[in-house]
Amino acid sequence: MKGEGKVFLKSRMKWIGLLGLVLSAFSLLVHFLLAGFTDDSISDYSIPVTIFSWRPVFDNPRFARHTPLYRRLWGPTRHVETLLPDANPRGFHSDPPARTNGFVFVRIQGGFHEIRNSIPDVVAVSRLLNATLVIPEIQSTTSSKGISSQFKSFAYLYNEEHFMASIANDVRVVKTLPKNLKWARRKKQIPSFKVSYGSSPYYYLHHVLPVLIKHSVVELVVPHGGCLQAILPSDLEEYQRLRCRVAFHALQFRKEVQELSTKVLQRLRPLGRPFIAYDPGMTREALAYHGCAELFQDVHTELIQHKRAWMIKRGIVKGKLSVDSAEQRLAGLCPLMPEEVGILLRAYGYSWDTIIYVAGGEVFGGQRTLIPLHGMFENVVDRTSLSTSWELAKMYGREAKHNDIKKMTPPSIEEETKHDSSRSTRQRPQPLPPPPARPKYYNIEGWWGWVAESDNEPESTVIELRTNAHKLLWEAIDYVVSVEADVFISGFDRDGKGHPSFASLVMGHRLYQSASAKTFRPDRKQIAMLLEEIRDHMYEANHTWITSVRKLLKRSILEGLIESSKRSKAFSFLSHPVPECSCITRAHPVSNASLIEANLGVTHRCPQWMDGIVNERSKDNKNAEKEEDLDEEDLSSSGLFFGHKENGGNNNGNNETVNSEANNKEEGQLEDQEELEGGER
């Protein structure tokens, strides 16, 4: 009996010890959860505790939405509120026939925006040729070794099933070629066309269609981000709406990308606060094309110049290698630096605690170019600070490990000395070929920058190819966030060659989906002139300069939209899908109708069920329209950009509310007449 009692006692002690460990772990977890809250009031601070790196910092969590200041900074553009999306066919639209002229197999080359702009074009071309479209092949993923076998080519970025179902009434779509044609393609026995950018419909009807009918299959190689001209003849207007249906409805990112994008959006709006999406547009290609190398220093300048030399050699750039970057910048041909964009936003009225999401892929120059922006705004974030490594890994899928990858490093001094000594000990020196150009390697903030003494850069490694494929997913997240942002601003919305860019596609999508969403389209030439006036004292701007910036940015919302209809649409239809893919609601003010019809050319009336959408919006803006527009109060230039910590952050809730109301009175009454004046011009 004693032995049984001891065994029972030992087993009981084990269970008690296990229970103690569980309770200790639970109490430790509760302690960490409580530590994430403020010590003022736990109930007032409802941001969930997460494990990603960003924790928002706000001066006043109670964000006033019904003030003139809020409407000026975040409110919709009333003049285009009645502009709604309508990409449905407006006449007789036949279904694709059961028997077509053959198959169109497409290989799309380029990055995210080239791929996104090309897919609607190839769908329209397939409809024009009465052909069966094979799901396009994205070269950026098929050429990448080591990416997940779960997602290949088109399915790596987009939802194949949704894409096929969405355009089933427009074009016949299949996933692969039939076996006999697939074998012929592998043997390179099918006719192939390398299509130039912006090819006309007549090129396809007169050159491609006869070959398609003869061979039952053609291969189209799309290298420059578009294979159909932007502006089509009036008799092909339905093809423009087909492009919109593909770009804005059929092209849905795959499930894993969509889920992470939704999480990032939720984390961007703590306490329901709005945010700004900012695309720097600072790519190496754009900087090299325009000769903006002198905006940077050290190895970055060399990298840009090397790319420009490569472009000149291939005829992409017609000009000299060395260009005066200062003149290019004053001409509006260089991107706005993050520091300059930060100053513009602060001058417009956005406070230091405004949330800014940096989108558009990797910023050339690294994080050090964003340091001034971080200094002016506390809450500058990107996808890396709003997601975790395991969330990104889930999006990438199961990827193979590459243990054979060796970092490219220059030979050591010992190896060079050994090689030289072995040559000197030879009895009869042998003639040697000229040595290859020796590259220089620079380790810059985690990525390898390469400057060569020859015109040819080294081939991409396996890990670099994989990273290029990952960039498609990163930019997909940025694209979703930018389209849904309360405010969007770009540092550079054109690449100079007329091709679409990330920013131009985002602005086109925002114009289609929600035309009234605030989108700044600043004139870089005018901005450069204004910034040049205060170049020596950029952080101590006077009231006159601030007023000029506010007027310029406010005018850019409407005037920039009208200008893009002349400038952007001629090169990329998806950058300005108006008027073909939009309609004007019947419940509209006369002044708005005249603006939209005269400047944007929209005359088509929306279906009656859409009238309710605008009626709800107009109720919220009645008070704003009745308000008297007053001049802005004089702002103190001292501490304009860095005056957010003058009180030491010790104000209580009442003081914060009073300060907020005072700011609204001081800066407020800001529904100024300039917006109306801009629409009437």
XYZ file of C-alpha atoms in Angstrom:
681
model
C 0.000 0.000 0.000
C 2.854 2.350 0.785
C 4.388 1.775 -2.682
C 1.085 2.526 -4.401
C 0.735 5.700 -2.316
C 4.192 6.918 -3.324
C 3.471 6.309 -7.050
C 0.170 8.148 -6.736
C 1.889 11.041 -4.940
C 4.622 11.298 -7.618
C 2.111 11.308 -10.495
C 0.057 13.937 -8.685
C 3.127 16.143 -8.228
C 3.899 15.861 -11.943
C 0.436 17.096 -12.840
C 0.699 19.942 -10.327
C 4.088 20.945 -11.789
C 2.718 20.853 -15.341
C -0.249 22.994 -14.295
C 2.135 25.480 -12.696
C 4.143 25.784 -15.892
C 0.982 26.376 -17.939
C -0.227 29.072 -15.534
C 3.202 30.743 -15.550
C 3.248 30.845 -19.341
C -0.291 32.236 -19.389
C 0.528 34.966 -16.860
C 3.643 35.914 -18.835
C 1.570 36.201 -22.012
C -1.003 38.403 -20.242
C 1.831 40.586 -18.935
C 3.179 41.167 -22.456
C -0.290 41.915 -23.769
C -0.944 44.511 -21.081
C 2.476 46.059 -21.652
C 1.399 46.980 -25.180
C -1.261 49.362 -23.916
C -0.778 52.935 -22.748
C -0.757 53.628 -19.041
C -3.364 56.390 -19.407
C -6.401 54.391 -20.355
C -6.461 50.782 -21.510
C -9.991 51.002 -22.841
C -9.227 53.981 -25.075
C -6.331 52.319 -26.869
C -7.690 49.492 -28.984
C -4.852 48.764 -31.412
C -4.267 44.991 -31.312
C -0.898 43.747 -30.199
C 0.933 42.251 -33.147
C 4.349 40.847 -33.817
C 5.316 43.038 -36.787
C 7.753 45.871 -36.257
C 5.586 48.994 -36.607
C 3.735 50.539 -33.685
C 1.934 53.775 -34.627
C 2.670 56.981 -32.717
C -0.094 59.594 -32.617
C -0.327 62.998 -31.009
C -4.079 62.678 -30.596
C -5.785 59.279 -31.005
C -9.182 61.020 -31.212
C -9.178 61.858 -34.907
C -11.772 64.500 -35.852
C -13.445 63.660 -39.163
C -16.114 66.361 -39.402
C -13.893 69.402 -39.740
C -12.902 71.587 -42.691
C -9.272 70.537 -42.159
C -10.137 66.855 -42.536
C -12.127 67.502 -45.708
C -9.240 69.438 -47.236
C -6.631 66.815 -46.387
C -8.593 63.610 -46.800
C -12.003 64.401 -48.270
C -13.130 63.416 -51.770
C -12.898 65.658 -54.817
C -16.506 66.800 -55.149
C -16.293 67.804 -58.817
C -15.799 64.218 -60.000
C -17.906 62.395 -57.413
C -20.543 61.739 -60.050
C -18.022 59.910 -62.261
C -18.587 56.176 -61.751
C -17.106 52.990 -63.290
C -19.023 51.375 -66.133
C -17.069 48.899 -68.273
C -20.026 46.780 -69.389
C -20.731 46.460 -73.130
C -23.038 49.224 -74.355
C -24.241 47.565 -77.539
C -24.563 44.107 -79.006
C -21.751 41.940 -77.665
C -21.584 38.417 -79.032
C -20.122 35.488 -77.141
C -16.907 33.955 -78.500
C -17.640 31.289 -81.130
C -17.110 27.630 -80.360
C -14.653 27.353 -83.258
C -11.904 29.926 -83.488
C -9.112 30.699 -85.961
C -6.512 29.035 -83.749
C -4.480 29.508 -80.609
C -2.546 32.556 -79.434
C 0.337 31.723 -77.108
C 1.843 34.783 -75.365
C 5.134 35.306 -73.546
C 5.229 38.548 -71.543
C 8.584 39.993 -70.510
C 9.236 42.701 -67.943
C 8.327 43.635 -64.396
C 5.056 44.064 -62.554
C 3.637 47.040 -64.447
C 4.713 45.677 -67.859
C 2.906 42.424 -67.102
C -0.230 44.113 -65.819
C -0.452 46.458 -68.797
C 0.190 43.676 -71.348
C -2.434 41.152 -70.264
C -5.491 43.306 -71.171
C -3.840 44.006 -74.531
C -3.355 40.328 -75.393
C -6.967 39.574 -74.436
C -8.176 42.350 -76.736
C -5.922 41.076 -79.539
C -7.280 37.538 -79.096
C -10.819 38.860 -79.413
C -9.821 40.869 -82.485
C -8.290 37.779 -84.149
C -11.148 35.498 -83.058
C -8.543 33.258 -81.430
C -8.356 31.018 -78.386
C -6.034 32.544 -75.814
C -3.625 30.341 -73.923
C -3.006 31.614 -70.380
C -0.081 34.045 -70.852
C 3.359 32.980 -69.720
C 5.110 35.459 -67.417
C 8.805 35.341 -68.199
C 9.798 36.881 -64.864
C 8.671 33.713 -63.093
C 9.414 31.020 -65.649
C 13.022 32.211 -65.908
C 13.388 32.245 -62.116
C 14.890 29.094 -60.675
C 13.991 27.904 -57.231
C 10.577 29.534 -56.824
C 7.745 27.491 -55.420
C 6.441 24.719 -57.655
C 2.958 25.472 -56.280
C 2.691 28.610 -58.394
C 4.131 28.741 -61.890
C 4.078 31.592 -64.384
C 0.641 33.275 -64.518
C -0.609 31.522 -61.359
C 2.410 32.817 -59.444
C 0.857 36.292 -59.467
C -2.798 36.040 -60.516
C -5.795 33.805 -59.898
C -6.106 31.676 -63.032
C -9.611 30.367 -62.373
C -11.026 33.819 -61.701
C -9.312 35.192 -64.796
C -10.758 32.491 -67.068
C -14.253 32.792 -65.610
C -14.307 36.596 -65.810
C -13.544 36.800 -69.545
C -15.429 33.668 -70.604
C -18.040 35.818 -72.376
C -15.352 37.708 -74.282
C -12.600 35.270 -75.259
C -12.112 31.516 -75.208
C -9.286 30.715 -72.774
C -7.369 27.489 -72.166
C -4.526 26.737 -69.768
C -2.201 24.965 -72.211
C -1.802 24.228 -75.881
C -2.962 20.863 -77.275
C -0.313 18.144 -77.142
C 0.606 18.313 -80.823
C 1.038 22.098 -80.767
C 2.868 21.953 -77.457
C 5.378 19.569 -79.005
C 5.754 21.844 -82.051
C 6.409 24.840 -79.804
C 9.156 22.971 -77.955
C 10.751 22.249 -81.318
C 10.316 25.957 -82.200
C 8.184 25.021 -85.195
C 5.360 27.508 -84.635
C 5.469 31.051 -86.078
C 6.502 33.722 -83.600
C 6.052 37.518 -83.615
C 8.024 39.887 -81.396
C 5.433 42.631 -81.098
C 6.519 46.243 -80.763
C 4.984 48.533 -78.164
C 1.645 50.082 -79.191
C 1.076 48.059 -82.367
C -2.051 48.988 -84.309
C -5.061 46.675 -84.767
C -4.370 46.630 -88.500
C -0.953 45.067 -87.878
C -2.660 42.060 -86.315
C -5.373 41.848 -88.967
C -2.980 42.098 -91.919
C 0.158 40.344 -90.629
C -0.718 38.036 -87.739
C -4.203 36.820 -88.728
C -3.182 35.198 -92.075
C -0.397 33.297 -90.332
C -2.768 32.237 -87.543
C -5.296 30.867 -90.029
C -2.580 28.995 -91.911
C -0.800 27.398 -88.924
C -3.642 27.369 -86.333
C -1.258 28.830 -83.760
C 0.993 31.857 -83.324
C 3.334 32.921 -80.561
C 3.430 36.563 -79.471
C 6.425 37.882 -77.541
C 5.542 41.098 -75.690
C 8.775 42.692 -74.406
C 7.867 46.289 -73.556
C 4.686 46.227 -71.469
C 2.001 46.551 -74.132
C 1.202 45.198 -77.584
C -1.780 47.328 -78.648
C -1.989 51.057 -79.210
C -3.555 53.072 -76.391
C -6.172 55.028 -78.355
C -8.250 52.837 -80.677
C -10.575 53.926 -83.496
C -14.148 54.763 -82.521
C -15.496 51.559 -84.090
C -13.317 49.554 -81.668
C -14.468 51.347 -78.500
C -15.852 48.111 -77.061
C -12.279 46.779 -77.014
C -11.383 49.599 -74.623
C -14.082 48.483 -72.221
C -12.848 44.911 -72.630
C -9.425 46.128 -71.492
C -11.041 47.669 -68.414
C -12.957 44.493 -67.594
C -9.720 42.542 -67.754
C -7.518 45.004 -65.845
C -9.933 46.027 -63.095
C -12.063 42.913 -62.668
C -10.500 39.786 -64.189
C -6.920 40.360 -62.965
C -7.278 39.337 -59.351
C -4.177 38.408 -57.379
C -3.988 34.869 -56.115
C -5.425 34.029 -52.727
C -2.222 34.221 -50.660
C -1.299 37.647 -52.060
C -4.831 38.976 -51.583
C -4.977 37.784 -47.974
C -1.685 39.410 -47.013
C -2.675 42.627 -48.794
C -5.883 42.711 -46.749
C -3.915 42.229 -43.523
C -1.547 45.063 -44.428
C -4.510 47.357 -45.113
C -6.068 46.480 -41.767
C -2.806 47.196 -39.947
C -2.452 50.504 -41.805
C -5.682 51.854 -40.342
C -5.270 51.776 -36.558
C -8.171 53.491 -34.835
C -9.708 54.041 -38.264
C -7.205 56.703 -39.303
C -6.587 57.471 -43.004
C -3.190 57.086 -44.660
C -1.157 58.274 -47.654
C 0.388 55.916 -50.214
C 3.576 57.311 -51.729
C 5.387 55.852 -54.740
C 8.900 57.343 -55.054
C 9.238 56.123 -58.652
C 13.015 56.068 -58.187
C 14.009 53.171 -60.407
C 17.455 52.790 -61.875
C 16.054 52.673 -65.427
C 14.113 55.956 -65.098
C 17.061 57.739 -63.511
C 19.425 56.502 -66.215
C 17.056 57.348 -69.065
C 16.817 61.009 -68.019
C 20.370 61.426 -66.748
C 19.561 62.016 -63.072
C 22.716 60.357 -61.746
C 23.972 63.420 -59.873
C 21.008 63.299 -57.500
C 22.912 60.508 -55.758
C 26.445 59.925 -54.589
C 29.139 57.276 -54.571
C 28.340 53.933 -56.136
C 24.740 54.850 -56.955
C 25.882 57.466 -59.444
C 28.183 54.930 -61.085
C 25.402 52.365 -61.315
C 23.080 54.867 -63.005
C 25.757 55.946 -65.460
C 26.562 52.345 -66.298
C 22.894 51.705 -67.080
C 22.730 54.853 -69.200
C 25.776 53.727 -71.186
C 24.037 50.396 -71.782
C 20.895 52.223 -73.019
C 22.922 54.461 -75.345
C 24.711 51.471 -76.834
C 21.370 49.798 -77.668
C 19.740 52.933 -79.026
C 17.235 53.287 -76.192
C 18.673 56.685 -75.241
C 19.773 59.223 -77.819
C 22.074 61.622 -76.060
C 25.314 62.036 -74.202
C 26.452 59.890 -71.334
C 27.044 62.860 -69.017
C 23.989 65.050 -68.501
C 23.520 68.019 -66.184
C 21.157 66.538 -63.586
C 20.351 69.995 -62.187
C 18.966 71.114 -65.545
C 17.026 67.866 -65.932
C 15.535 68.328 -62.492
C 14.439 71.928 -63.186
C 12.840 70.703 -66.409
C 10.746 68.250 -64.369
C 12.423 65.185 -65.865
C 13.811 63.760 -62.615
C 11.847 62.141 -59.783
C 11.050 64.198 -56.714
C 13.294 63.101 -53.859
C 11.569 61.719 -50.726
C 12.765 64.757 -48.775
C 11.056 67.076 -51.260
C 7.810 65.113 -51.169
C 7.880 65.228 -47.365
C 8.250 69.012 -47.386
C 5.349 69.357 -49.845
C 3.070 67.215 -47.699
C 3.975 69.097 -44.516
C 3.419 72.411 -46.271
C 0.019 71.213 -47.487
C -1.014 70.592 -43.896
C -0.399 66.929 -43.096
C 0.802 66.580 -39.505
C 3.910 64.788 -38.277
C 1.897 61.713 -37.188
C 0.330 61.104 -40.623
C 0.700 57.494 -41.782
C 2.684 57.238 -45.033
C 3.031 53.924 -46.844
C 6.042 53.733 -49.187
C 5.000 51.662 -52.216
C 6.253 50.777 -55.669
C 8.938 48.196 -55.038
C 12.550 48.816 -54.040
C 13.674 52.459 -53.816
C 16.930 52.992 -55.664
C 19.490 54.394 -53.272
C 18.334 52.319 -50.333
C 16.815 53.376 -47.056
C 19.191 56.288 -46.613
C 17.261 58.281 -49.228
C 14.154 57.908 -47.040
C 15.825 59.212 -43.859
C 14.588 62.827 -44.318
C 11.029 61.565 -44.859
C 11.269 59.565 -41.624
C 12.480 62.718 -39.896
C 9.385 64.674 -40.947
C 6.804 61.908 -40.409
C 6.834 59.502 -37.492
C 4.708 56.813 -39.129
C 6.528 56.007 -42.396
C 6.057 52.302 -43.139
C 6.221 49.764 -45.947
C 5.262 46.146 -46.487
C 8.246 44.867 -44.443
C 7.194 46.727 -41.290
C 3.561 45.595 -41.648
C 4.128 41.890 -42.244
C 6.140 39.089 -40.743
C 8.693 36.789 -42.315
C 6.445 33.766 -41.931
C 3.563 35.594 -43.647
C 5.819 36.401 -46.581
C 7.123 32.821 -46.636
C 3.556 31.540 -46.821
C 2.943 33.811 -49.800
C 6.127 32.618 -51.544
C 5.181 28.956 -51.090
C 7.549 26.036 -50.597
C 10.838 26.984 -52.195
C 13.830 24.748 -52.714
C 17.004 25.432 -50.767
C 20.110 26.222 -52.742
C 23.183 25.255 -50.778
C 25.407 25.507 -53.846
C 24.965 29.252 -54.159
C 28.225 31.031 -53.520
C 28.491 34.745 -53.014
C 30.385 36.490 -55.768
C 33.463 38.027 -54.159
C 36.705 39.327 -55.614
C 39.768 37.070 -55.318
C 41.804 37.453 -52.148
C 45.272 39.005 -52.037
C 46.799 35.607 -51.188
C 45.275 34.009 -54.273
C 46.543 36.819 -56.514
C 50.053 36.579 -54.992
C 50.117 32.801 -55.445
C 49.013 33.162 -59.051
C 51.702 35.777 -59.784
C 54.443 33.672 -58.139
C 53.451 30.597 -60.136
C 53.748 32.580 -63.340
C 57.190 33.931 -62.414
C 58.607 30.453 -61.725
C 57.876 29.171 -65.212
C 60.933 28.453 -67.368
C 59.357 29.626 -70.601
C 56.639 32.280 -70.235
C 53.594 31.500 -72.312
C 51.547 34.177 -74.126
C 48.384 34.907 -72.191
C 45.063 36.274 -73.439
C 44.044 39.729 -72.196
C 42.631 39.483 -68.693
C 38.865 39.867 -68.320
C 37.481 43.034 -66.837
C 37.535 42.745 -63.078
C 34.299 43.842 -61.442
C 34.128 45.891 -58.279
C 31.707 44.844 -55.593
C 29.986 47.097 -53.102
C 27.792 45.912 -50.294
C 25.039 48.511 -49.961
C 22.388 48.028 -47.258
C 21.933 44.338 -47.822
C 21.971 44.263 -51.620
C 24.905 43.917 -53.983
C 25.544 46.891 -56.196
C 27.719 46.188 -59.178
C 29.866 48.568 -61.153
C 31.755 47.052 -64.052
C 34.671 48.129 -66.119
C 33.008 46.519 -69.148
C 29.636 47.104 -70.789
C 28.240 43.740 -69.721
C 26.924 43.069 -66.234
C 27.311 39.593 -64.759
C 24.504 37.122 -65.248
C 21.944 36.932 -62.459
C 22.518 34.272 -59.844
C 19.830 31.839 -58.776
C 19.106 33.828 -55.657
C 18.806 37.045 -57.706
C 16.354 35.378 -60.077
C 14.293 34.270 -57.113
C 14.356 37.786 -55.675
C 13.125 39.189 -58.992
C 10.171 36.821 -58.803
C 9.491 37.909 -55.215
C 9.434 41.540 -56.348
C 6.306 40.767 -58.373
C 4.553 39.742 -55.164
C 5.886 42.740 -53.232
C 4.610 45.150 -55.861
C 1.271 43.328 -55.952
C 0.805 44.128 -52.249
C 1.879 47.725 -52.851
C -0.562 47.971 -55.759
C -3.554 46.888 -53.675
C -2.599 49.238 -50.829
C -2.051 52.179 -53.189
C -5.382 51.713 -54.945
C -7.232 51.597 -51.615
C -5.288 54.458 -49.980
C -7.104 57.602 -48.868
C -4.490 59.760 -50.618
C -1.960 58.833 -53.292
C 1.048 60.828 -54.457
C 3.856 59.845 -56.788
C 7.364 61.186 -57.074
C 7.599 60.155 -60.736
C 4.684 58.883 -62.816
C 6.372 58.504 -66.228
C 9.459 56.639 -67.358
C 10.191 58.979 -70.258
C 9.642 56.351 -72.936
C 5.870 56.715 -72.712
C 5.449 53.256 -71.246
C 3.232 52.789 -68.189
C 4.760 52.838 -64.740
C 3.595 51.530 -61.385
C 2.247 54.960 -60.393
C 0.421 55.582 -63.675
C -1.406 52.239 -63.441
C -2.354 52.947 -59.820
C -3.726 56.377 -60.730
C -5.676 54.885 -63.635
C -7.180 52.227 -61.378
C -8.110 54.836 -58.762
C -9.694 56.995 -61.472
C -11.789 54.062 -62.646
C -12.726 52.639 -59.262
C -13.212 55.855 -57.286
C -12.606 59.007 -59.300
C -13.179 61.264 -56.296
C -10.407 59.670 -54.209
C -7.733 62.280 -53.561
C -4.825 61.733 -55.953
C -2.112 64.355 -56.301
C -0.599 64.705 -59.791
C 1.935 67.494 -59.184
C 3.717 69.272 -62.015
C 7.354 68.416 -61.278
C 8.655 71.403 -63.218
C 6.683 73.879 -61.115
C 7.534 71.982 -57.940
C 11.250 72.109 -58.787
C 11.060 75.879 -59.278
C 9.311 76.360 -55.931
C 11.814 74.151 -54.131
C 14.701 76.004 -55.733
C 13.461 79.235 -54.138
C 14.024 77.857 -50.635
C 16.852 75.437 -51.343
C 19.064 77.021 -48.649
C 16.339 77.106 -45.970
C 13.953 74.304 -46.880
C 12.776 73.742 -43.300
C 12.023 77.400 -42.573
C 9.579 78.240 -45.342
C 7.519 81.414 -45.024
C 3.763 81.729 -45.284
C 3.837 82.955 -48.896
C 5.761 79.901 -50.061
C 3.506 77.526 -48.120
C 0.424 79.126 -49.674
C 1.921 78.690 -53.148
C 2.564 74.999 -52.498
C -0.969 74.461 -51.235
C -2.480 76.124 -54.287
C -0.266 74.105 -56.611
C -1.061 70.765 -54.979
C -4.788 71.520 -54.795
C -4.878 72.460 -58.479
C -2.958 69.279 -59.349
C -5.901 67.154 -58.225
C -8.179 68.397 -61.018
C -5.828 70.041 -63.485
C -3.472 67.075 -63.273
C -6.379 64.766 -64.059
C -7.335 66.813 -67.107
C -3.707 67.014 -68.209
C -3.272 63.239 -67.913
C -6.113 62.767 -70.422
C -3.851 64.448 -72.989
C -0.449 63.305 -71.765
C -0.794 59.790 -70.292
C -3.622 58.289 -72.282
C -1.797 58.590 -75.587
C 0.792 56.119 -74.275
C -1.153 53.902 -71.877
C -4.907 53.489 -71.923
C -5.056 51.955 -68.444
C -3.383 55.074 -67.040
C -6.474 57.078 -68.031
C -9.457 54.804 -68.863
C -11.869 57.737 -69.252
C -14.321 58.345 -70.908
C -14.699 54.862 -72.434
C -15.000 53.009 -69.104
C -16.922 55.596 -67.062
C -20.373 57.066 -66.821
C -21.906 60.140 -65.211
C -24.787 59.660 -62.813
C -28.152 61.266 -63.469
C -28.227 62.738 -59.954
C -25.487 65.279 -60.573
C -25.121 69.048 -60.204
C -25.078 70.936 -63.493
C -21.641 72.430 -62.780
C -20.093 69.004 -62.236
C -21.654 67.665 -65.425
C -20.235 70.490 -67.518
C -16.753 69.956 -66.040
C -16.772 66.214 -66.648
C -18.276 66.430 -70.117
C -16.128 69.339 -71.322
C -12.760 68.284 -69.912
C -13.004 64.507 -69.623
C -15.448 63.806 -72.451
C -17.807 61.629 -70.387
C -21.347 61.823 -71.772
C -22.691 58.334 -71.074
C -25.332 58.264 -68.331
C -25.116 55.636 -65.596
C -27.896 53.144 -64.890
C -30.494 54.352 -62.409
C -29.368 51.982 -59.661
C -26.082 53.936 -59.448
C -27.828 57.177 -58.536
C -28.174 56.062 -54.931
C -24.377 55.907 -54.547
C -23.936 59.582 -55.308
C -26.983 60.611 -53.304
C -25.399 59.153 -50.163
C -22.159 60.987 -50.844
C -23.863 64.292 -51.546
C -25.567 64.249 -48.129
C -22.178 64.224 -46.410
C -20.929 67.172 -48.456
C -23.883 69.556 -48.237
C -22.407 71.386 -45.281
C -19.024 71.592 -46.964
C -20.529 73.210 -50.047
C -22.369 75.807 -47.957
C -19.345 76.802 -45.907
C -17.799 80.154 -46.576
C -14.254 79.809 -47.915
C -11.822 81.925 -45.966
C -8.146 82.606 -46.360
C -5.795 80.505 -44.284
C -4.381 81.946 -41.121
C -0.730 82.784 -41.050
C 1.351 79.795 -40.046
C 4.503 80.145 -38.064
C 7.417 79.054 -40.194
C 9.368 78.185 -37.068
C 8.847 74.550 -36.197
C 6.610 73.938 -39.192
C 8.197 70.572 -39.955
C 9.575 69.529 -36.569
C 7.339 71.264 -34.035
C 5.367 68.214 -32.970
C 7.187 67.574 -29.666
C 7.190 71.064 -28.221
C 4.994 70.068 -25.282
C 6.998 66.968 -24.481
C 4.097 64.650 -25.175
C 2.613 65.045 -21.678
C -0.747 66.569 -22.598
C -3.803 64.833 -21.275
C -6.860 63.966 -23.322
C -8.637 67.269 -22.699
C -5.641 69.330 -23.731
C -5.282 67.257 -26.892
C -8.880 67.937 -27.818
C -8.468 71.656 -27.212
C -5.263 71.711 -29.256
C -6.994 69.864 -32.079
C -9.816 72.395 -32.143
C -7.339 75.261 -32.031
C -5.450 73.833 -34.965
C -8.672 73.529 -36.896
C -9.393 77.207 -36.262
C -5.857 78.300 -36.997
C -5.346 76.224 -40.129
C -8.996 75.571 -40.688
C -11.822 77.029 -42.696
C -9.771 75.457 -45.475
C -12.454 74.516 -47.991
C -11.056 77.305 -50.116
C -12.385 78.589 -53.395
C -9.304 77.378 -55.246
C -10.885 73.987 -55.877
C -13.856 75.601 -57.555
C -11.621 77.947 -59.503
C -9.545 75.012 -60.700
C -12.644 73.260 -62.007
C -13.916 76.296 -63.864
C -10.693 76.964 -65.784
